[in-house]
Short mmCIF file of C-alpha atoms in Angstrom, two decimals:
data_model
loop_
_atom_site.label_atom_id
_atom_site.label_comp_id
_atom_site.label_asym_id
_atom_site.label_seq_id
_atom_site.Cartn_x
_atom_site.Cartn_y
_atom_site.Cartn_z
CA MET A 17 0.00 0.00 0.00
CA SER A 18 1.03 3.56 -0.48
CA THR A 19 2.64 5.21 2.51
CA ILE A 20 3.33 8.84 3.16
CA VAL A 21 6.99 9.29 4.00
CA SER A 22 6.72 12.84 5.23
CA SER A 23 4.52 15.78 4.48
CA ALA A 24 6.51 18.55 6.13
CA PRO A 25 8.14 20.86 3.58
CA SER A 26 11.90 20.95 3.94
CA SER A 27 14.73 21.32 1.43
CA SER A 28 16.65 18.59 -0.34
CA ALA A 29 18.75 21.07 -2.31
CA PRO A 30 22.47 20.61 -1.62
CA GLU A 31 23.89 22.64 1.28
CA LYS A 32 26.72 25.00 0.42
CA THR A 33 29.54 26.38 2.50
CA PHE A 34 30.32 30.09 2.55
CA LEU A 35 33.37 29.61 0.33
CA GLU A 36 31.33 27.71 -2.27
CA ARG A 37 28.76 30.48 -2.27
CA PHE A 38 31.32 33.22 -2.52
CA LEU A 39 33.45 31.64 -5.27
CA LEU A 40 30.43 30.56 -7.40
CA VAL A 41 31.76 26.99 -7.58
CA GLU A 42 28.56 25.50 -9.08
CA LEU A 43 28.48 28.18 -11.76
CA LEU A 44 32.10 27.54 -12.78
CA LYS A 45 31.46 23.78 -12.95
CA GLY A 46 28.54 24.33 -15.31
CA MET A 47 30.48 26.81 -17.43
CA TRP A 48 33.37 24.34 -17.74
CA LEU A 49 30.96 21.64 -18.95
CA THR A 50 29.36 23.88 -21.56
CA LEU A 51 32.78 25.13 -22.66
CA LYS A 52 33.89 21.56 -23.37
CA TYR A 53 30.87 21.16 -25.65
CA THR A 54 31.99 24.06 -27.81
CA PHE A 55 34.84 21.95 -29.21
CA ARG A 56 32.81 18.81 -29.88
CA PRO A 57 31.31 17.99 -33.29
CA LYS A 58 27.90 19.51 -33.99
CA VAL A 59 24.79 17.31 -33.97
CA THR A 60 22.45 19.66 -35.84
CA VAL A 61 21.46 19.00 -39.45
CA GLN A 62 21.02 22.06 -41.66
CA TYR A 63 17.67 20.85 -42.93
CA PRO A 64 16.83 22.28 -46.34
CA LEU A 65 20.46 22.06 -47.42
CA GLU A 66 21.20 18.62 -46.03
CA ARG A 67 18.62 15.89 -45.50
CA GLU A 68 18.73 12.92 -43.20
CA SER A 69 17.52 9.65 -44.64
CA VAL A 70 14.65 7.96 -42.85
CA HIS A 71 14.43 4.31 -41.88
CA PRO A 72 12.73 2.04 -44.48
CA ASN A 73 10.07 1.24 -41.88
CA TYR A 74 9.01 4.89 -41.70
CA ARG A 75 5.41 5.57 -42.66
CA GLY A 76 5.46 8.46 -45.10
CA ILE A 77 3.06 9.57 -47.85
CA LEU A 78 0.78 6.81 -49.14
CA ARG A 79 1.35 5.34 -52.57
CA VAL A 80 -0.74 2.87 -54.55
CA ASP A 81 0.52 0.43 -57.15
CA GLU A 82 -2.17 0.73 -59.82
CA SER A 83 -1.26 -2.48 -61.63
CA THR A 84 -1.75 -4.76 -58.61
CA CYS A 85 -4.80 -3.14 -56.96
CA ILE A 86 -7.82 -5.44 -57.04
CA ALA A 87 -10.29 -2.84 -55.66
CA CYS A 88 -11.29 -4.96 -52.67
CA TYR A 89 -12.25 -1.89 -50.55
CA LEU A 90 -10.47 -3.23 -47.46
CA CYS A 91 -8.31 -0.11 -47.08
CA GLU A 92 -11.37 2.11 -47.43
CA LYS A 93 -13.13 0.08 -44.77
CA ILE A 94 -10.30 0.00 -42.20
CA CYS A 95 -9.30 3.67 -42.51
CA PRO A 96 -10.18 5.34 -39.18
CA ASP A 97 -10.49 8.75 -40.85
CA LYS A 98 -12.28 7.67 -44.00
CA CYS A 99 -9.73 9.51 -46.09
CA ILE A 100 -9.48 6.78 -48.75
CA HIS A 101 -12.11 6.66 -51.49
CA LEU A 102 -12.08 4.23 -54.38
CA GLU A 103 -14.31 2.72 -56.99
CA GLY A 104 -13.67 -0.57 -58.74
CA GLU A 105 -14.85 -2.18 -61.94
CA ARG A 106 -14.82 -5.69 -63.30
CA GLY A 107 -13.08 -6.21 -66.58
CA TYR A 108 -9.86 -6.82 -68.42
CA THR A 109 -7.14 -4.24 -68.32
CA LYS A 110 -3.40 -4.22 -68.61
CA GLY A 111 -3.28 -7.89 -69.46
CA LYS A 112 -5.04 -9.22 -66.37
CA GLY A 113 -8.56 -10.12 -65.49
CA GLY A 114 -10.70 -9.45 -62.43
CA LYS A 115 -11.34 -6.20 -60.67
CA TYR A 116 -9.37 -3.00 -60.97
CA ALA A 117 -9.68 0.48 -59.50
CA THR A 118 -11.23 3.10 -61.76
CA TYR A 119 -10.67 5.95 -59.36
CA PHE A 120 -8.74 6.20 -56.14
CA TYR A 121 -8.46 9.27 -53.93
CA ILE A 122 -6.50 9.70 -50.71
CA ASP A 123 -6.85 12.91 -48.75
CA HIS A 124 -3.46 13.31 -47.09
CA ALA A 125 -4.67 16.29 -45.11
CA ARG A 126 -6.87 13.91 -43.11
CA CYS A 127 -4.59 10.87 -43.10
CA LEU A 128 -3.38 9.68 -39.67
CA PHE A 129 -0.40 7.78 -41.12
CA CYS A 130 -1.31 4.84 -38.90
CA GLY A 131 -0.46 2.12 -41.42
CA LEU A 132 -3.69 0.12 -41.01
CA CYS A 133 -4.45 0.21 -44.76
CA GLU A 134 -0.98 -1.07 -45.55
CA GLU A 135 -1.52 -3.90 -43.08
CA VAL A 136 -4.88 -5.11 -44.43
CA CYS A 137 -4.05 -4.89 -48.14
CA PRO A 138 -4.06 -8.50 -49.44
CA VAL A 139 -1.87 -7.75 -52.48
CA ASP A 140 0.44 -5.10 -50.92
CA SER A 141 -0.78 -2.55 -53.43
CA ILE A 142 -1.16 0.36 -51.00
CA TYR A 143 1.96 1.19 -49.05
CA HIS A 144 3.65 3.97 -47.12
CA SER A 145 6.56 5.48 -49.00
CA ASN A 146 9.54 7.07 -47.25
CA GLU A 147 8.56 10.50 -48.53
CA TYR A 148 7.85 12.95 -45.73
CA GLU A 149 7.80 16.36 -47.45
CA ALA A 150 4.06 16.75 -47.96
CA ALA A 151 3.57 20.50 -47.62
CA VAL A 152 1.22 22.03 -50.19
CA TYR A 153 -0.14 25.52 -50.85
CA ASN A 154 -3.78 24.45 -51.28
CA ARG A 155 -5.78 21.84 -49.41
CA VAL A 156 -6.91 20.45 -52.75
CA ASP A 157 -3.31 19.58 -53.59
CA ALA A 158 -3.18 17.26 -50.59
CA VAL A 159 -5.78 15.04 -52.24
CA HIS A 160 -3.93 12.62 -54.46
CA ASP A 161 -5.63 10.79 -57.32
CA LEU A 162 -4.66 7.45 -58.80
CA GLN A 163 -2.10 8.90 -61.18
CA ILE A 164 -0.23 10.80 -58.44
CA LEU A 165 -0.52 7.84 -56.07
CA ASP A 166 1.02 5.56 -58.66
CA SER A 167 3.84 7.79 -59.88
CA GLY A 168 4.53 9.95 -56.82
CA HIS A 169 3.80 13.62 -56.27
CA ASN A 170 6.00 16.52 -57.24
CA ILE A 171 8.09 17.84 -54.39
CA ILE A 172 9.21 21.41 -54.74
CA HIS A 173 12.77 21.30 -53.45
CA TYR A 174 14.38 24.25 -51.84
CA GLU A 175 16.99 25.95 -53.94
CA ARG A 176 19.38 28.67 -53.08
CA MET B 127 -4.19 54.92 2.33
CA LEU B 128 -4.15 53.91 -1.29
CA GLU B 129 -7.11 51.74 -2.16
CA THR B 130 -6.17 48.44 -3.81
CA LYS B 131 -8.53 45.97 -5.34
CA GLU B 132 -8.39 42.51 -6.84
CA PHE B 133 -7.13 42.42 -10.37
CA GLU B 134 -7.87 39.81 -13.01
CA LEU B 135 -5.21 38.83 -15.51
CA ASN B 136 -5.70 36.50 -18.41
CA MET B 137 -2.85 34.06 -19.09
CA GLY B 138 -3.05 32.03 -22.25
CA PRO B 139 -4.52 30.30 -24.24
CA GLN B 140 -1.61 31.14 -26.54
CA HIS B 141 1.03 31.68 -23.86
CA PRO B 142 4.25 29.79 -24.66
CA SER B 143 4.73 28.45 -21.15
CA THR B 144 1.24 27.00 -20.75
CA HIS B 145 2.50 24.09 -22.90
CA GLY B 146 -0.47 24.10 -25.20
CA VAL B 147 -3.80 25.84 -25.28
CA LEU B 148 -4.58 26.29 -21.60
CA ARG B 149 -6.15 29.48 -20.31
CA LEU B 150 -5.63 30.62 -16.73
CA VAL B 151 -7.54 33.51 -15.19
CA LEU B 152 -5.32 34.83 -12.41
CA HIS B 153 -6.85 36.80 -9.55
CA LEU B 154 -4.09 39.06 -8.34
CA ASP B 155 -3.32 41.37 -5.48
CA GLY B 156 -0.43 43.34 -6.88
CA GLU B 157 1.82 40.59 -8.12
CA THR B 158 0.63 37.95 -5.67
CA VAL B 159 -1.71 35.29 -6.92
CA LEU B 160 -4.89 34.97 -4.85
CA ASP B 161 -6.74 32.45 -6.92
CA VAL B 162 -6.54 30.71 -10.29
CA ASP B 163 -9.43 29.73 -12.56
CA THR B 164 -8.53 27.10 -15.11
CA VAL B 165 -10.31 27.28 -18.46
CA MET B 166 -9.71 24.39 -20.79
CA GLY B 167 -11.29 22.53 -23.67
CA TYR B 168 -9.54 24.35 -26.50
CA LEU B 169 -8.03 21.11 -27.76
CA HIS B 170 -11.11 18.93 -27.32
CA ARG B 171 -11.43 16.50 -30.22
CA GLY B 172 -13.96 14.09 -28.80
CA THR B 173 -11.65 11.08 -28.73
CA GLU B 174 -13.90 9.14 -26.37
CA LYS B 175 -16.92 9.63 -28.60
CA LEU B 176 -14.90 8.79 -31.73
CA CYS B 177 -13.89 5.50 -30.12
CA GLU B 178 -17.56 4.51 -29.97
CA THR B 179 -17.86 4.62 -33.76
CA ARG B 180 -14.69 2.76 -34.79
CA ASN B 181 -13.67 -0.82 -34.18
CA TYR B 182 -11.09 -2.01 -31.67
CA TYR B 183 -8.19 -1.88 -34.14
CA GLN B 184 -9.13 1.49 -35.59
CA ASN B 185 -9.13 3.10 -32.16
CA VAL B 186 -5.41 2.56 -31.55
CA PRO B 187 -4.28 5.58 -33.66
CA PHE B 188 -6.70 7.83 -31.77
CA THR B 189 -5.08 6.98 -28.45
CA ASP B 190 -1.75 8.30 -29.80
CA ARG B 191 -3.23 11.74 -30.11
CA THR B 192 -4.21 12.11 -26.47
CA ASP B 193 -0.82 12.17 -24.77
CA TYR B 194 1.36 12.75 -27.78
CA LEU B 195 4.64 13.03 -25.87
CA ALA B 196 4.39 9.43 -24.67
CA ALA B 197 2.22 7.86 -27.36
CA PRO B 198 3.36 4.24 -26.81
CA TYR B 199 2.09 4.44 -23.24
CA ASN B 200 -1.40 5.35 -24.41
CA ASN B 201 -1.31 2.49 -26.90
CA LEU B 202 -0.26 0.15 -24.10
CA GLY B 203 -3.10 1.25 -21.82
CA TYR B 204 -5.73 0.84 -24.53
CA VAL B 205 -4.37 -2.38 -25.98
CA GLU B 206 -4.02 -4.05 -22.57
CA ALA B 207 -7.58 -3.02 -21.75
CA VAL B 208 -8.77 -4.71 -24.96
CA GLU B 209 -6.73 -7.80 -24.09
CA LYS B 210 -8.32 -7.86 -20.64
CA LEU B 211 -11.74 -7.51 -22.26
CA GLY B 212 -11.26 -10.36 -24.70
CA GLY B 213 -8.90 -12.49 -22.63
CA TYR B 214 -6.16 -12.52 -25.27
CA GLN B 215 -2.70 -13.80 -24.51
CA VAL B 216 0.39 -11.75 -25.28
CA SER B 217 3.48 -13.54 -26.50
CA GLU B 218 6.52 -13.38 -24.23
CA ARG B 219 8.58 -11.54 -26.84
CA ALA B 220 5.91 -8.90 -27.37
CA LEU B 221 5.57 -8.40 -23.62
CA TYR B 222 9.21 -7.45 -23.13
CA ALA B 223 9.45 -5.54 -26.40
CA ARG B 224 6.51 -3.44 -25.26
CA MET B 225 8.11 -2.86 -21.88
CA ALA B 226 11.34 -1.63 -23.46
CA ILE B 227 9.44 0.65 -25.86
CA VAL B 228 7.21 2.24 -23.24
CA GLU B 229 10.12 2.84 -20.90
CA LEU B 230 12.01 4.51 -23.74
CA SER B 231 8.94 6.68 -24.23
CA ARG B 232 9.02 7.55 -20.53
CA ILE B 233 12.61 8.72 -20.90
CA ALA B 234 11.68 10.73 -24.01
CA SER B 235 8.74 12.30 -22.23
CA HIS B 236 10.75 13.22 -19.13
CA LEU B 237 13.52 14.62 -21.34
CA PHE B 238 11.09 16.89 -23.07
CA TRP B 239 9.56 17.86 -19.76
CA LEU B 240 13.01 18.84 -18.48
CA ALA B 241 13.77 20.75 -21.69
CA THR B 242 10.61 22.86 -21.57
CA HIS B 243 10.46 23.26 -17.80
CA ALA B 244 14.06 24.46 -17.67
CA LEU B 245 13.47 26.75 -20.63
CA ASP B 246 10.48 28.31 -18.87
CA ILE B 247 12.62 29.04 -15.86
CA GLY B 248 15.51 30.34 -17.92
CA ALA B 249 18.00 27.51 -18.48
CA GLN B 250 18.29 27.42 -22.24
CA THR B 251 21.05 24.83 -22.56
CA MET B 252 18.77 22.06 -21.31
CA LEU B 253 16.48 22.44 -24.32
CA PHE B 254 19.28 21.62 -26.75
CA TRP B 255 20.82 18.84 -24.72
CA CYS B 256 17.57 17.09 -23.89
CA THR B 257 16.22 17.22 -27.43
CA ARG B 258 19.52 15.77 -28.61
CA GLU B 259 19.00 12.62 -26.55
CA ARG B 260 15.29 12.56 -27.31
CA GLU B 261 16.12 12.60 -31.00
CA VAL B 262 18.01 9.32 -30.60
CA ILE B 263 15.00 7.71 -28.91
CA LEU B 264 12.67 9.01 -31.64
CA ASP B 265 14.98 7.44 -34.23
CA PHE B 266 14.54 4.12 -32.40
CA PHE B 267 10.76 4.56 -32.60
CA GLU B 268 11.00 5.42 -36.29
CA ALA B 269 12.90 2.22 -37.00
CA ALA B 270 10.89 -0.16 -34.84
CA LEU B 271 7.39 1.32 -34.86
CA GLY B 272 7.22 3.31 -38.08
CA ASP B 273 6.68 6.79 -36.75
CA ARG B 274 8.42 9.22 -34.48
CA LEU B 275 5.66 10.72 -32.36
CA THR B 276 2.30 9.13 -33.10
CA THR B 277 3.57 5.60 -33.21
CA SER B 278 0.36 3.47 -33.24
CA ALA B 279 2.82 0.82 -32.19
CA PHE B 280 0.83 -1.94 -30.57
CA LYS B 281 -2.16 -4.01 -31.48
CA PRO B 282 -4.16 -6.37 -29.29
CA GLY B 283 -2.01 -9.45 -28.82
CA GLY B 284 1.39 -7.97 -29.56
CA LEU B 285 3.20 -5.59 -31.87
CA ARG B 286 2.46 -4.69 -35.48
CA ARG B 287 5.79 -5.90 -36.80
CA ASP B 288 8.97 -7.42 -35.48
CA LEU B 289 11.85 -5.26 -34.31
CA PRO B 290 14.36 -4.48 -37.08
CA GLU B 291 17.81 -6.02 -37.14
CA GLY B 292 20.39 -4.39 -34.92
CA TRP B 293 17.74 -2.44 -33.01
CA VAL B 294 18.31 -4.15 -29.68
CA GLU B 295 22.07 -3.55 -29.82
CA ALA B 296 21.58 0.12 -30.70
CA VAL B 297 19.17 0.62 -27.79
CA LEU B 298 21.52 -1.12 -25.37
CA GLU B 299 24.36 1.11 -26.50
CA PHE B 300 22.21 4.17 -25.90
CA CYS B 301 21.29 2.84 -22.44
CA SER B 302 24.96 2.48 -21.52
CA THR B 303 25.75 6.11 -22.39
CA PHE B 304 22.53 7.73 -21.21
CA PRO B 305 23.16 7.82 -17.39
CA ALA B 306 26.28 9.93 -18.05
CA ARG B 307 24.07 12.43 -19.87
CA VAL B 308 21.68 12.64 -16.91
CA GLU B 309 24.71 13.36 -14.76
CA GLU B 310 25.59 16.25 -17.06
CA TYR B 311 22.11 17.73 -16.69
CA GLU B 312 22.44 17.46 -12.94
CA THR B 313 25.82 19.20 -13.00
CA LEU B 314 24.12 22.19 -14.58
CA LEU B 315 20.96 22.24 -12.51
CA ASN B 316 21.22 20.52 -9.13
CA ALA B 317 23.35 23.14 -7.40
CA ASN B 318 22.53 26.04 -9.71
CA ARG B 319 21.39 28.90 -7.48
CA ILE B 320 18.87 30.30 -9.96
CA TRP B 321 17.33 26.84 -10.36
CA ILE B 322 17.17 26.43 -6.57
CA GLU B 323 15.68 29.90 -6.06
CA ARG B 324 13.03 29.25 -8.68
CA THR B 325 12.02 25.73 -7.62
CA VAL B 326 12.66 25.16 -3.91
CA GLY B 327 9.52 25.95 -1.94
CA VAL B 328 7.50 26.73 -5.07
CA GLY B 329 4.32 24.80 -5.77
CA VAL B 330 4.15 23.08 -2.41
CA ILE B 331 1.42 20.48 -2.02
CA SER B 332 1.42 18.11 0.94
CA GLY B 333 1.08 14.35 0.62
CA GLU B 334 -2.43 14.37 2.16
CA ASP B 335 -3.60 17.10 -0.22
CA ALA B 336 -2.05 15.31 -3.18
CA ILE B 337 -4.00 12.14 -2.35
CA ALA B 338 -7.19 14.12 -1.73
CA LEU B 339 -6.89 15.86 -5.12
CA GLY B 340 -6.33 12.55 -6.89
CA LEU B 341 -2.86 13.38 -8.15
CA SER B 342 -0.68 10.62 -9.48
CA GLY B 343 2.72 9.91 -10.90
CA PRO B 344 5.73 12.10 -10.09
CA MET B 345 3.38 14.68 -8.57
CA LEU B 346 2.52 12.17 -5.86
CA ARG B 347 6.01 10.77 -5.42
CA GLY B 348 7.45 14.27 -5.18
CA SER B 349 5.13 14.80 -2.21
CA GLY B 350 6.49 11.84 -0.30
CA VAL B 351 3.82 9.29 -1.21
CA ASP B 352 5.32 5.98 -2.27
CA HIS B 353 2.82 4.95 -4.92
CA ASP B 354 3.76 3.52 -8.29
CA LEU B 355 1.28 1.40 -10.23
CA ARG B 356 4.14 -0.63 -11.67
CA LYS B 357 4.76 -1.87 -8.13
CA VAL B 358 1.26 -1.65 -6.62
CA LEU B 359 -0.70 -3.20 -9.52
CA PRO B 360 1.95 -4.79 -11.77
CA TYR B 361 0.94 -5.06 -15.43
CA GLY B 362 2.72 -6.05 -18.61
CA GLY B 363 5.48 -8.04 -16.92
CA TYR B 364 6.71 -5.33 -14.55
CA GLU B 365 6.73 -7.79 -11.64
CA THR B 366 9.66 -9.61 -13.27
CA VAL B 367 12.06 -6.65 -13.50
CA ASP B 368 13.99 -4.99 -10.73
CA PHE B 369 13.78 -1.21 -10.28
CA ASP B 370 13.42 1.37 -7.54
CA VAL B 371 10.68 3.94 -7.10
CA PRO B 372 12.19 7.32 -6.25
CA VAL B 373 10.28 9.20 -3.53
CA TYR B 374 11.22 12.65 -2.24
CA PRO B 375 9.40 14.16 0.73
CA ASP B 376 9.80 17.90 0.14
CA CYS B 377 6.55 18.47 -1.76
CA ASP B 378 8.00 21.25 -3.94
CA SER B 379 9.02 21.63 -7.57
CA TYR B 380 12.63 20.77 -6.78
CA SER B 381 11.73 17.41 -5.32
CA ARG B 382 9.52 16.58 -8.31
CA TYR B 383 12.51 17.45 -10.51
CA LEU B 384 14.64 14.98 -8.53
CA VAL B 385 11.95 12.30 -8.87
CA ARG B 386 11.87 12.61 -12.64
CA MET B 387 15.65 12.64 -12.98
CA GLU B 388 15.89 9.43 -10.95
CA GLU B 389 13.02 7.88 -12.92
CA MET B 390 14.98 8.36 -16.13
CA ARG B 391 17.85 6.34 -14.66
CA GLN B 392 15.49 3.63 -13.41
CA SER B 393 13.78 3.46 -16.82
CA THR B 394 17.18 2.88 -18.42
CA ARG B 395 17.66 -0.05 -16.04
CA ILE B 396 14.23 -1.46 -16.97
CA VAL B 397 14.97 -1.17 -20.70
CA GLN B 398 18.24 -3.07 -20.24
CA GLN B 399 16.56 -5.84 -18.23
CA ALA B 400 13.59 -6.11 -20.60
CA LEU B 401 15.81 -6.44 -23.66
CA ALA B 402 17.96 -9.04 -21.90
CA LYS B 403 14.87 -11.07 -21.02
CA MET B 404 13.23 -10.79 -24.44
CA PRO B 405 13.13 -14.27 -26.01
CA GLU B 406 13.02 -15.15 -29.69
CA GLY B 407 9.67 -16.01 -31.18
CA LYS B 408 6.52 -14.55 -32.64
CA ILE B 409 5.74 -10.95 -31.81
CA THR B 410 2.44 -10.34 -33.58
CA GLY B 411 0.19 -12.18 -31.13
CA LYS B 412 -2.92 -14.27 -31.32
CA ALA B 413 -5.86 -11.86 -31.21
CA PRO B 414 -8.51 -12.42 -33.92
CA LYS B 415 -8.67 -10.18 -36.97
CA MET B 416 -12.15 -9.02 -36.04
CA ILE B 417 -12.53 -8.49 -32.31
CA LYS B 418 -16.09 -8.87 -31.10
CA ILE B 419 -16.89 -8.34 -27.44
CA ALA B 420 -20.25 -9.30 -25.97
CA GLU B 421 -22.56 -6.56 -24.78
CA GLY B 422 -22.00 -5.36 -21.23
CA VAL B 423 -18.58 -6.95 -20.74
CA GLU B 424 -16.39 -4.30 -19.17
CA ALA B 425 -12.76 -3.82 -18.22
CA TYR B 426 -10.73 -1.10 -16.55
CA HIS B 427 -7.01 -1.09 -16.97
CA VAL B 428 -4.54 1.33 -15.41
CA VAL B 429 -0.95 1.92 -16.36
CA GLU B 430 1.65 4.25 -14.87
CA SER B 431 2.26 6.70 -17.67
CA PRO B 432 5.05 9.32 -17.37
CA ARG B 433 2.41 11.71 -16.08
CA GLY B 434 0.64 9.37 -13.69
CA GLU B 435 -2.26 6.98 -13.58
CA LEU B 436 -3.61 6.44 -17.08
CA GLY B 437 -6.79 4.38 -17.16
CA TYR B 438 -8.89 2.96 -19.98
CA TYR B 439 -12.43 1.85 -19.21
CA LEU B 440 -14.00 -0.16 -22.02
CA ILE B 441 -17.47 -1.66 -22.35
CA GLY B 442 -18.20 -4.15 -25.09
CA GLY B 443 -21.03 -3.26 -27.46
CA GLY B 444 -21.98 -6.64 -28.87
CA LYS B 445 -20.47 -5.89 -32.27
CA ASP B 446 -16.91 -5.03 -33.23
CA ILE B 447 -17.10 -1.50 -31.78
CA PRO B 448 -16.95 -0.63 -28.07
CA TYR B 449 -20.06 0.74 -26.40
CA LYS B 450 -18.01 3.12 -24.28
CA CYS B 451 -14.36 4.10 -23.98
CA LYS B 452 -13.55 6.29 -21.00
CA ILE B 453 -10.04 7.63 -20.62
CA ARG B 454 -8.79 8.54 -17.16
CA ALA B 455 -6.18 11.08 -18.20
CA PRO B 456 -3.42 11.82 -15.66
CA SER B 457 -2.84 15.38 -16.89
CA PHE B 458 -6.51 16.24 -16.39
CA CYS B 459 -6.49 15.15 -12.75
CA ASN B 460 -3.07 16.68 -12.04
CA LEU B 461 -4.20 20.02 -13.44
CA GLN B 462 -6.55 20.44 -10.45
CA ALA B 463 -3.54 21.14 -8.29
CA VAL B 464 -2.65 24.33 -10.17
CA GLY B 465 -4.95 26.44 -7.95
CA PRO B 466 -3.76 25.30 -4.52
CA MET B 467 -0.14 25.29 -5.68
CA CYS B 468 -0.16 28.83 -7.04
CA LYS B 469 -1.86 30.48 -4.07
CA GLY B 470 0.34 33.08 -2.43
CA HIS B 471 3.07 32.93 -5.05
CA LEU B 472 4.10 35.52 -7.63
CA ILE B 473 3.03 35.51 -11.28
CA ALA B 474 6.45 34.25 -12.36
CA ASP B 475 5.99 31.17 -10.17
CA VAL B 476 2.77 30.24 -12.01
CA VAL B 477 5.00 29.35 -14.96
CA THR B 478 7.07 27.06 -12.71
CA VAL B 479 3.93 25.43 -11.31
CA ILE B 480 2.50 24.69 -14.76
CA GLY B 481 5.86 23.28 -15.80
CA THR B 482 6.24 21.07 -12.76
CA ILE B 483 2.81 19.46 -13.22
CA ASP B 484 3.96 18.28 -16.67
CA ILE B 485 0.63 18.62 -18.43
CA VAL B 486 -0.03 17.72 -22.03
CA LEU B 487 -3.08 19.57 -23.23
CA GLY B 488 -3.99 16.85 -25.67
CA ASP B 489 -4.29 14.61 -22.64
CA VAL B 490 -6.29 17.16 -20.62
CA ASP B 491 -8.92 17.85 -23.27
CA ARG B 492 -8.80 14.59 -25.25
#
């Protein structure tokens, strides 16, 4: 069971002697530590000029492989945000039979990037790419159609 | 005699040191705080109601968004509640992998707390140093769980995917160097006279009051109450690892700082033990693909999140969606203490008090 050790306010801050107070010992110790850091290599990455690569497991912008999609609607069903919309048709296209997607929209402005659609897809058609630069000027641009999903969206790279 | 009267000052909702969108109405006498009214709800997204319209798997990403600084802990609370509800077994490997991940998230959360709390008080170096170490932990999350902040890491029965190759070794290497970093933070802060002036004796709340207000986590242990759910109600394999619960009896911000610093060291120990105990085997678990819970079956599960007691109360709805999902958020309950802790202090100390509670507004408003 929980026990109360003490409820009287006291101080657990370290006690200092007069000399320590007068000579600012704790301040000098801290300054020495920060001074040592000045000569160590920097850890910051100058972002727009240099980019760090992300791990292959990272869940970035969604992509769809048009040729393998069988329009089973599982991703649309599992999506917690309902940001995936697709319509399928039965027929023969691109040398294969069965169902294929006629239109496919993903609203990345609403996407949670949770990876549930990737997990349920039976043919691994929908997947998270490693692309993380998804900023757009208009909300409409965040909605990707089948062509963008298949070939990847245009990223405007920073230039000096 | 000059006539003075009570003065009302609005702090927030867009104040940088309220750590989110929290509004405080301060009743002042000069610069002394007489009373504090807390106004919240600016970040309310209706997570609990949303959970009633999605199935048990779809709800996991929503729990990330409540306490976003320690998202794996929210996943753990929800997922273990679902496992309790359905009686699903977790594989041994998943159990210890989860323990290592949530303890890493506790370190990350405490690091960010230290960074922002110290920045509020005026120690700018801490922000850069703490985020440097936190970055390493977030890289671990990126590799193992797929995302840095909103991980959606767990699913009922286990983890989504197995840990990548070399992950365990990288984490163990981090764990061996991390205690030295904590020592560096303490060199800067522990004896620093500005830090002591700003935290000792500020935000005092006695152990009895803390229990009466329903506080939990470091808020309680900084007031001398030895209460940790990992020891009191062990869950997720915590009974098999060896760690200490730091308790400091001084009831002020400084003692809560000491509690959190010590907790980071203890979490490192837990991560090392959990990874050493983790066996080979399947990690994905045995829960069915469509979870259906009978109507009226209920479960309440509590975990010790970095902020305190995090509880998930679930009621089955007959179909694949829960009838009710109540979240007992630690930040929400801890926020009650802001009034009693600020009374009699200066305006500048309100910033310290908000920082020492370690609130996440996503967790308060849900």
